[in-house]
Amino acid sequence: MDYAEKIGEVYSFHERRRHGRDWHDYHYRWTYHLPLRDGSAALNTHWFEVTVTRRSDGQVLFHNDWITDLFPQADNIVELVSVARSRWKTENENHNTLKTQGYHLEHNFGHGDHHLATFLLTLNLLAFLFHTVLQLLDESYQRIRLLLGARRCFFSHLRTLTTYFVFDSWQHLLDFMLEPFDSLPATNSS
């Protein structure tokens, strides 16, 4: 990166945006064909960054940089940064869900002789996938989640019921959970 700056191959773009009463300065920089690692066989990538500062006091409000195989230019750099930031946000939100909503991903599964950590992580990810698909497609699941609220509450009910009862199927379990709420109207959660 230093070499690219010295030879004038770091490009930049600046814009100012109003946020409430403040003005924010967005400074974008990018360059091309940076090797991902040392060595002649290294993959070349393109690099870009954004720094957002408050105009009134110069305080840096946000800074991040990314690498990509896309070609950053003045006419697409704002969109590239927007997409990169939203992807980062989505990844953080999903990781937060896996960490705090009953999936216990923060645990270090470093126990076992061979593949236990990978196996337990895979089970966590499958559970997350399963619940996401149910949230999108299963009306009974959508209704019980709406009625019970937070995932933690749902998991608490699930744990309690499966400790004391055996159900013939997933649908049987959901029907049992919905039984006390049968007099309530169904609500579409989308």
Short mmCIF file of C-alpha atoms in Angstrom, two decimals:
data_model
loop_
_atom_site.label_atom_id
_atom_site.label_comp_id
_atom_site.label_asym_id
_atom_site.label_seq_id
_atom_site.Cartn_x
_atom_site.Cartn_y
_atom_site.Cartn_z
CA MET A 1 0.00 0.00 0.00
CA ASP A 2 2.81 2.42 0.85
CA TYR A 3 4.41 1.76 -2.53
CA ALA A 4 1.11 2.37 -4.33
CA GLU A 5 0.80 5.73 -2.54
CA LYS A 6 4.37 6.72 -3.43
CA ILE A 7 3.84 6.11 -7.13
CA GLY A 8 0.43 7.80 -7.19
CA GLU A 9 -1.73 4.72 -7.68
CA VAL A 10 -4.04 5.34 -4.73
CA TYR A 11 -7.17 7.07 -5.96
CA SER A 12 -9.59 9.07 -3.85
CA PHE A 13 -13.03 10.58 -3.81
CA HIS A 14 -14.61 12.90 -1.25
CA GLU A 15 -18.19 13.85 -0.54
CA ARG A 16 -20.01 15.73 2.19
CA ARG A 17 -23.41 14.63 3.55
CA ARG A 18 -25.74 16.24 6.01
CA HIS A 19 -26.74 14.16 9.08
CA GLY A 20 -29.24 16.06 11.19
CA ARG A 21 -27.51 19.31 12.14
CA ASP A 22 -24.03 17.98 11.39
CA TRP A 23 -22.12 17.57 8.17
CA HIS A 24 -20.08 14.41 7.68
CA ASP A 25 -17.14 14.12 5.32
CA TYR A 26 -16.74 10.78 3.52
CA HIS A 27 -13.21 10.13 2.28
CA TYR A 28 -12.91 7.14 -0.05
CA ARG A 29 -9.59 5.69 -1.22
CA TRP A 30 -8.82 2.69 -3.42
CA THR A 31 -6.09 1.01 -5.38
CA TYR A 32 -5.72 -1.97 -7.68
CA HIS A 33 -3.73 -5.19 -7.95
CA LEU A 34 -2.47 -5.54 -4.39
CA PRO A 35 -1.11 -9.03 -3.66
CA LEU A 36 -3.04 -10.84 -0.96
CA ARG A 37 0.21 -12.20 0.48
CA ASP A 38 3.94 -12.26 -0.25
CA GLY A 39 5.23 -14.32 -3.13
CA SER A 40 4.94 -14.40 -6.88
CA ALA A 41 1.91 -16.72 -6.88
CA ALA A 42 -0.15 -14.37 -4.69
CA LEU A 43 -3.68 -13.52 -5.71
CA ASN A 44 -4.05 -9.85 -6.68
CA THR A 45 -6.97 -8.00 -5.13
CA HIS A 46 -8.35 -4.48 -5.20
CA TRP A 47 -8.48 -2.52 -1.95
CA PHE A 48 -10.79 0.29 -0.84
CA GLU A 49 -11.55 2.19 2.36
CA VAL A 50 -13.83 4.83 3.77
CA THR A 51 -13.23 7.26 6.61
CA VAL A 52 -16.19 9.27 7.91
CA THR A 53 -15.42 12.38 9.95
CA ARG A 54 -17.66 14.96 11.57
CA ARG A 55 -17.00 18.28 9.84
CA SER A 56 -17.47 20.42 12.97
CA ASP A 57 -14.71 18.83 15.08
CA GLY A 58 -12.89 16.42 12.76
CA GLN A 59 -13.73 13.40 14.92
CA VAL A 60 -13.48 10.10 13.03
CA LEU A 61 -16.90 8.46 13.26
CA PHE A 62 -16.19 5.38 11.16
CA HIS A 63 -13.28 3.80 9.33
CA ASN A 64 -12.98 0.48 7.56
CA ASP A 65 -11.31 -1.05 4.56
CA TRP A 66 -12.02 -4.06 2.37
CA ILE A 67 -10.52 -6.11 -0.42
CA THR A 68 -12.50 -7.22 -3.45
CA ASP A 69 -12.29 -8.69 -6.91
CA LEU A 70 -14.56 -5.89 -8.14
CA PHE A 71 -13.03 -2.81 -9.74
CA PRO A 72 -13.51 0.28 -7.50
CA GLN A 73 -13.84 3.61 -9.32
CA ALA A 74 -15.15 7.08 -8.53
CA ASP A 75 -18.55 6.22 -10.04
CA ASN A 76 -19.10 3.05 -7.96
CA ILE A 77 -17.05 3.51 -4.76
CA VAL A 78 -19.99 4.84 -2.72
CA GLU A 79 -22.09 1.80 -3.67
CA LEU A 80 -19.21 -0.62 -2.98
CA VAL A 81 -18.74 0.84 0.51
CA SER A 82 -22.48 0.73 1.18
CA VAL A 83 -22.70 -2.93 0.16
CA ALA A 84 -19.56 -3.83 2.12
CA ARG A 85 -20.87 -2.11 5.26
CA SER A 86 -24.29 -3.78 5.00
CA ARG A 87 -22.68 -7.20 4.49
CA TRP A 88 -20.52 -6.62 7.56
CA LYS A 89 -23.61 -5.54 9.51
CA THR A 90 -25.51 -8.66 8.41
CA GLU A 91 -22.63 -10.94 9.39
CA ASN A 92 -22.37 -9.27 12.81
CA GLU A 93 -26.12 -9.54 13.41
CA ASN A 94 -26.16 -13.23 12.47
CA HIS A 95 -23.14 -13.95 14.67
CA ASN A 96 -24.82 -12.04 17.51
CA THR A 97 -27.92 -14.21 17.05
CA LEU A 98 -25.82 -17.36 17.15
CA LYS A 99 -24.05 -16.06 20.24
CA THR A 100 -26.92 -14.65 22.31
CA GLN A 101 -30.19 -16.28 21.20
CA GLY A 102 -29.76 -19.77 22.54
CA TYR A 103 -27.21 -21.24 20.13
CA HIS A 104 -24.25 -20.72 22.55
CA LEU A 105 -21.72 -20.13 19.78
CA GLU A 106 -19.44 -18.27 22.19
CA HIS A 107 -18.42 -21.55 23.80
CA ASN A 108 -15.00 -22.85 22.93
CA PHE A 109 -15.73 -26.33 21.63
CA GLY A 110 -12.05 -27.24 21.87
CA HIS A 111 -12.67 -30.52 23.69
CA GLY A 112 -12.36 -34.01 22.31
CA ASP A 113 -9.68 -35.93 20.53
CA HIS A 114 -10.46 -35.33 16.87
CA HIS A 115 -13.44 -33.49 15.41
CA LEU A 116 -15.71 -32.63 18.33
CA ALA A 117 -15.35 -28.85 17.95
CA THR A 118 -16.24 -28.98 14.26
CA PHE A 119 -19.13 -31.36 14.93
CA LEU A 120 -20.65 -29.13 17.64
CA LEU A 121 -20.27 -26.01 15.50
CA THR A 122 -21.97 -27.84 12.61
CA LEU A 123 -24.88 -28.80 14.89
CA ASN A 124 -25.23 -25.15 15.96
CA LEU A 125 -25.26 -23.93 12.37
CA LEU A 126 -27.77 -26.61 11.33
CA ALA A 127 -30.07 -25.58 14.20
CA PHE A 128 -29.81 -21.95 13.13
CA LEU A 129 -30.56 -22.90 9.51
CA PHE A 130 -33.48 -25.10 10.58
CA HIS A 131 -35.02 -22.32 12.68
CA THR A 132 -34.52 -19.76 9.89
CA VAL A 133 -36.29 -22.00 7.36
CA LEU A 134 -39.11 -22.63 9.84
CA GLN A 135 -39.47 -18.89 10.43
CA LEU A 136 -39.86 -18.37 6.68
CA LEU A 137 -42.10 -21.34 5.79
CA ASP A 138 -43.93 -22.90 8.75
CA GLU A 139 -47.10 -21.09 9.83
CA SER A 140 -47.38 -22.97 13.15
CA TYR A 141 -43.78 -22.09 14.03
CA GLN A 142 -44.34 -18.45 13.02
CA ARG A 143 -47.43 -18.26 15.20
CA ILE A 144 -45.85 -19.84 18.29
CA ARG A 145 -42.80 -17.58 17.94
CA LEU A 146 -45.06 -14.55 17.66
CA LEU A 147 -47.04 -15.60 20.73
CA LEU A 148 -44.01 -16.47 22.86
CA GLY A 149 -41.83 -13.55 21.79
CA ALA A 150 -38.09 -13.94 22.21
CA ARG A 151 -36.21 -17.02 21.04
CA ARG A 152 -35.05 -17.62 24.61
CA CYS A 153 -38.64 -18.01 25.74
CA PHE A 154 -39.37 -20.39 22.86
CA PHE A 155 -36.27 -22.48 23.67
CA SER A 156 -37.20 -22.52 27.35
CA HIS A 157 -40.67 -23.90 26.52
CA LEU A 158 -39.15 -26.39 24.09
CA ARG A 159 -36.65 -27.63 26.69
CA THR A 160 -39.31 -28.00 29.38
CA LEU A 161 -41.80 -29.83 27.18
CA THR A 162 -39.27 -32.26 25.69
CA THR A 163 -37.96 -33.03 29.17
CA TYR A 164 -41.34 -34.36 30.30
CA PHE A 165 -43.15 -35.42 27.12
CA VAL A 166 -42.44 -37.45 24.00
CA PHE A 167 -44.00 -36.09 20.82
CA ASP A 168 -44.72 -38.07 17.66
CA SER A 169 -43.47 -35.30 15.40
CA TRP A 170 -42.35 -31.69 15.25
CA GLN A 171 -45.87 -30.72 14.14
CA HIS A 172 -47.36 -32.56 17.14
CA LEU A 173 -45.08 -30.54 19.45
CA LEU A 174 -46.05 -27.24 17.81
CA ASP A 175 -49.76 -28.13 17.92
CA PHE A 176 -49.41 -28.94 21.63
CA MET A 177 -47.68 -25.60 22.23
CA LEU A 178 -50.39 -23.72 20.30
CA GLU A 179 -53.30 -25.45 22.04
CA PRO A 180 -53.64 -22.87 24.88
CA PHE A 181 -53.69 -20.10 22.27
CA ASP A 182 -56.30 -21.68 19.95
CA SER A 183 -58.89 -19.05 20.84
CA LEU A 184 -56.56 -16.28 19.63
CA PRO A 185 -56.67 -15.24 15.94
CA ALA A 186 -53.74 -16.24 13.72
CA THR A 187 -51.44 -13.32 12.87
CA ASN A 188 -49.22 -13.05 9.82
CA SER A 189 -45.68 -12.18 10.97
CA SER A 190 -44.42 -10.98 7.59
#
